[in-house]
Amino acid sequence: MTTPPPLTDRIALLRNRARAAASGPTLFLHEDAAAEIEERLNEVNRRFTAPAVVTGFAGPWAKILPQAKIVPDDELLDLAPGAHDLVIHALALHWANDPVGQLVQCRRALAPDGLMLAVMFGGQTLAELRSVLADAEARLTGGLSPRVLPMGEIRDLGGLLQRAGFALPVADMAARPVSYRDLGQLMADLRAMGEANALAARRRTPTPRALFAKAGQLYGEAFGDGMGRITASFEMIYLTGWAQHESQQKPLRPGSATHSLAAVLAAIPTRKD
């Protein structure tokens, strides 16, 4: 088997994040996700004493878990086996070249019955931007180049938890529309988030200004709000899984049922009008 080419240029990704951090990062989506994760942890009704957070931007996560070990989202995570009762993978999994491998490493880092929570951008994120950039480039050059990171759909991302060996896997989604003055403000925000294009297959030559001008026009026409602003969609997908433990609920073994469905249905009284 041949190894597939990497999706992400890690050097470019780290460079984008460093530039964002140096100029004052825009982390409102991290803050939203951290608030949601904090609420979910409160609902678990358990005190976590050895948490770890895998992230490219520590600030918002250190606020909700000041005692947590902050771990960069490198290909090989700095997580010791069985050392943590909570691992959070925080808005970085969408850039992973091996997302299943990242989740497997998180599971191995958990003590029995430990909890893993991941939040990442889903497939509908920046759908508008992806559409107008492709349309503008096709009209101007007759071709396409990778400009917006492809992100997974919730049904596929939920399956990653099972492949990684988590018990009681759950995946859910929250939509987060954001209003912008124009395409330029959106692009500036993405740079300040450290979410600029870091695709390994990206075009390495400068993008013509005419392409962004055309994309901005198309964006306003297709996704304007009627008041001179545009909307960008961010889909936040949350993944929850537990390290295996004997106390957890388990599905019944096939063939272990004591009553047949036919017998149950036959016992239900038939209504006579």
Coordinates of C-alpha atoms in Angstrom, one line a residue:
M1 CA 0.0 0.0 0.0
T2 CA 1.2 3.5 -0.8
T3 CA 1.0 6.3 1.7
P4 CA -1.5 9.0 0.5
P5 CA 0.0 12.5 0.1
P6 CA -0.5 14.8 3.1
L7 CA -3.5 17.0 3.1
T8 CA -1.9 19.7 5.2
D9 CA 1.4 21.5 4.9
R10 CA 2.3 21.5 8.6
I11 CA 5.1 24.1 8.1
A12 CA 2.6 26.5 6.5
L13 CA 0.0 25.8 9.2
L14 CA 2.4 26.6 12.0
R15 CA 3.5 29.7 10.1
N16 CA -0.1 30.9 9.7
R17 CA -0.7 30.4 13.4
A18 CA 2.5 32.2 14.4
R19 CA 1.5 35.2 12.3
A20 CA -2.0 35.2 13.8
A21 CA -0.6 35.0 17.4
A22 CA 1.9 37.8 16.7
S23 CA -0.7 40.2 15.3
G24 CA -3.4 39.5 17.9
P25 CA -5.4 36.4 17.1
T26 CA -9.1 36.3 16.5
L27 CA -10.3 33.5 18.7
F28 CA -14.0 34.0 19.2
L29 CA -14.8 30.6 17.7
H30 CA -12.3 29.0 20.2
E31 CA -14.0 30.9 22.9
D32 CA -17.5 29.7 21.8
A33 CA -16.2 26.1 21.6
A34 CA -14.6 26.4 25.0
A35 CA -17.8 27.7 26.6
E36 CA -19.7 24.8 25.0
I37 CA -17.2 22.2 26.2
E38 CA -17.2 23.7 29.7
E39 CA -21.0 23.4 29.8
R40 CA -20.8 19.7 28.7
L41 CA -18.2 19.0 31.3
N42 CA -20.5 20.4 34.0
E43 CA -23.3 18.1 32.8
V44 CA -21.0 15.1 33.2
N45 CA -21.0 15.7 37.0
R46 CA -17.4 14.4 37.5
R47 CA -14.3 16.1 38.7
F48 CA -11.4 15.7 36.3
T49 CA -8.0 15.9 38.0
A50 CA -5.6 15.2 35.1
P51 CA -6.9 17.0 31.9
A52 CA -5.0 17.6 28.7
V53 CA -5.9 19.9 25.8
V54 CA -4.6 19.4 22.3
T55 CA -4.8 22.8 20.5
G56 CA -3.0 25.3 18.4
F57 CA -4.2 28.2 20.5
A58 CA -4.0 27.6 24.3
G59 CA -5.6 30.9 25.6
P60 CA -9.3 30.2 25.6
W61 CA -8.8 26.6 26.8
A62 CA -6.5 27.5 29.6
K63 CA -9.2 29.7 31.0
I64 CA -11.7 26.9 31.4
L65 CA -9.1 24.3 32.5
P66 CA -6.2 26.2 34.0
Q67 CA -4.7 23.0 35.4
A68 CA -4.7 21.2 32.0
K69 CA -1.6 20.1 30.1
I70 CA -1.5 22.0 26.8
V71 CA -0.4 19.8 24.0
P72 CA 0.4 21.0 20.4
D73 CA -1.5 19.2 17.7
D74 CA 1.7 17.6 16.3
E75 CA 1.5 14.4 14.3
L76 CA 2.8 12.6 17.4
L77 CA 1.0 14.0 20.4
D78 CA 2.9 14.6 23.7
L79 CA 0.5 12.4 25.7
A80 CA 1.6 9.6 28.0
P81 CA -0.4 6.4 27.9
G82 CA -3.1 6.3 30.6
A83 CA -2.0 9.6 32.1
H84 CA -5.2 11.6 31.8
D85 CA -8.9 11.3 32.8
L86 CA -9.9 14.0 30.2
V87 CA -8.5 14.8 26.8
I88 CA -9.9 17.7 24.7
H89 CA -8.9 18.0 21.0
A90 CA -9.7 21.7 20.5
L91 CA -10.3 23.0 17.0
A92 CA -7.3 21.4 15.4
L93 CA -8.5 18.0 14.2
H94 CA -9.7 19.3 10.8
W95 CA -6.1 20.1 9.9
A96 CA -4.8 16.6 10.8
N97 CA -3.3 14.5 8.1
D98 CA -4.3 11.4 10.1
P99 CA -7.4 12.2 12.2
V100 CA -8.0 8.6 13.2
G101 CA -4.4 8.5 14.4
Q102 CA -4.9 11.6 16.5
L103 CA -8.0 10.1 18.1
V104 CA -6.3 6.8 18.8
Q105 CA -3.5 8.7 20.5
C106 CA -6.1 10.6 22.6
R107 CA -7.8 7.3 23.6
R108 CA -4.5 5.7 24.6
A109 CA -3.7 8.7 26.8
L110 CA -6.9 8.1 28.8
A111 CA -7.2 6.2 32.0
P112 CA -10.0 3.6 32.0
D113 CA -13.4 5.4 31.8
G114 CA -11.7 8.6 30.8
L115 CA -13.4 11.1 28.6
M116 CA -12.4 12.5 25.2
L117 CA -14.1 15.6 23.7
A118 CA -13.1 16.9 20.3
V119 CA -14.4 20.0 18.5
M120 CA -13.6 20.7 14.9
F121 CA -14.9 22.4 11.8
G122 CA -17.4 20.4 9.8
G123 CA -18.1 20.1 6.1
Q124 CA -20.5 23.1 5.8
T125 CA -17.8 25.5 7.2
L126 CA -17.1 28.2 4.7
A127 CA -19.3 26.6 2.1
E128 CA -20.1 30.0 0.7
L129 CA -16.5 31.0 0.4
R130 CA -15.6 27.7 -1.3
S131 CA -18.4 28.2 -3.8
V132 CA -17.6 31.8 -4.8
L133 CA -13.8 31.2 -5.0
A134 CA -14.3 28.2 -7.3
D135 CA -16.8 30.1 -9.4
A136 CA -14.6 33.2 -9.8
E137 CA -11.5 31.1 -10.6
A138 CA -13.3 29.1 -13.2
R139 CA -14.6 32.2 -14.9
L140 CA -11.3 34.0 -14.9
T141 CA -8.8 31.2 -15.6
G142 CA -10.9 28.2 -16.7
G143 CA -9.4 26.0 -13.8
L144 CA -9.5 25.4 -10.1
S145 CA -6.9 25.3 -7.4
P146 CA -7.4 24.2 -3.7
R147 CA -8.1 27.3 -1.6
V148 CA -10.5 26.1 1.2
L149 CA -9.7 23.1 3.4
P150 CA -12.1 20.2 2.7
M151 CA -13.8 19.2 6.0
G152 CA -15.6 16.0 7.0
E153 CA -19.4 15.5 7.3
I154 CA -20.8 14.7 10.7
R155 CA -21.8 11.1 9.7
D156 CA -18.2 10.4 8.6
L157 CA -16.6 12.1 11.6
G158 CA -18.8 10.1 14.0
G159 CA -17.5 6.9 12.5
L160 CA -13.9 8.0 13.3
L161 CA -14.7 7.5 17.0
Q162 CA -15.6 3.9 16.5
R163 CA -12.5 3.3 14.3
A164 CA -10.4 4.8 17.1
G165 CA -11.9 2.4 19.6
F166 CA -13.9 4.7 21.8
A167 CA -16.9 3.4 23.8
L168 CA -20.2 5.2 23.8
P169 CA -19.4 7.4 20.8
V170 CA -21.5 10.5 20.1
A171 CA -21.2 13.1 17.4
D172 CA -23.4 16.3 17.2
M173 CA -23.2 19.6 15.4
A174 CA -23.9 23.3 16.0
A175 CA -24.2 25.9 13.2
R176 CA -22.4 29.3 13.8
P177 CA -23.2 31.9 11.1
V178 CA -21.0 35.0 11.2
S179 CA -21.8 38.3 9.5
Y180 CA -19.0 40.3 7.7
R181 CA -18.8 43.6 6.0
D182 CA -17.3 42.1 2.9
L183 CA -15.0 39.3 1.6
G184 CA -11.9 41.3 2.6
Q185 CA -13.0 41.3 6.2
L186 CA -13.7 37.6 6.2
M187 CA -10.3 36.8 4.7
A188 CA -8.6 39.0 7.3
D189 CA -10.5 37.2 10.0
L190 CA -9.4 33.8 8.7
R191 CA -5.8 34.9 8.7
A192 CA -6.2 36.2 12.3
M193 CA -7.7 32.8 13.3
G194 CA -4.7 31.0 11.9
E195 CA -7.1 29.3 9.4
A196 CA -5.5 30.7 6.1
N197 CA -4.8 28.2 3.3
A198 CA -2.3 25.6 4.5
L199 CA -3.2 22.9 2.0
A200 CA -0.2 20.9 0.8
A201 CA -1.6 21.1 -2.8
R202 CA -2.3 24.8 -2.7
R203 CA -1.2 27.1 -5.5
R204 CA 2.2 28.6 -4.6
T205 CA 2.1 31.7 -6.8
P206 CA 0.3 34.9 -5.8
T207 CA -3.4 35.0 -6.3
P208 CA -4.5 37.7 -8.8
R209 CA -6.4 40.5 -7.2
A210 CA -9.0 40.2 -9.9
L211 CA -10.0 36.8 -8.6
F212 CA -10.8 38.1 -5.1
A213 CA -12.6 41.1 -6.6
K214 CA -14.8 38.7 -8.7
A215 CA -15.3 36.4 -5.7
G216 CA -16.4 39.4 -3.6
Q217 CA -18.9 40.4 -6.2
L218 CA -20.3 36.8 -6.5
Y219 CA -20.4 36.5 -2.7
G220 CA -22.5 39.6 -2.3
E221 CA -24.9 38.5 -5.0
A222 CA -25.3 34.9 -3.8
F223 CA -24.9 35.2 0.0
G224 CA -25.6 38.9 0.8
D225 CA -28.1 39.7 3.6
G226 CA -29.8 42.5 1.7
M227 CA -28.2 45.1 3.9
G228 CA -24.8 45.2 2.4
R229 CA -23.2 42.4 4.5
I230 CA -22.3 38.8 3.8
T231 CA -22.7 35.7 5.9
A232 CA -20.0 33.0 6.5
S233 CA -21.0 29.6 7.9
F234 CA -19.0 27.8 10.5
E235 CA -20.2 24.3 11.4
M236 CA -18.9 23.1 14.8
I237 CA -18.8 19.4 15.2
Y238 CA -18.4 17.9 18.7
L239 CA -17.2 14.3 19.2
T240 CA -17.5 12.5 22.5
G241 CA -16.1 9.1 23.4
W242 CA -15.0 7.2 26.5
A243 CA -12.1 4.9 27.2
Q244 CA -13.4 1.4 27.7
H245 CA -14.4 0.4 31.3
E246 CA -16.3 -2.6 32.7
S247 CA -18.9 -0.2 34.4
Q248 CA -20.1 1.2 31.1
Q249 CA -23.3 0.0 29.4
K250 CA -22.7 -2.6 26.7
P251 CA -24.9 -3.7 23.8
L252 CA -26.4 -7.2 24.1
R253 CA -24.7 -10.0 22.2
P254 CA -26.4 -11.0 19.0
G255 CA -28.8 -13.9 19.7
S256 CA -29.0 -13.2 23.4
A257 CA -32.6 -12.0 23.4
T258 CA -35.0 -14.0 25.5
H259 CA -38.2 -13.0 23.6
S260 CA -38.8 -12.8 19.9
L261 CA -40.3 -9.7 18.2
A262 CA -43.1 -11.9 16.8
A263 CA -44.1 -13.0 20.3
V264 CA -44.1 -9.5 21.6
L265 CA -46.2 -8.2 18.7
A266 CA -48.6 -11.2 19.1
A267 CA -49.2 -10.3 22.8
I268 CA -50.3 -6.7 21.9
P269 CA -54.2 -6.5 22.0
T270 CA -55.8 -5.7 18.7
R271 CA -58.1 -2.7 18.6
K272 CA -61.7 -3.4 17.5
D273 CA -63.7 -0.4 16.4

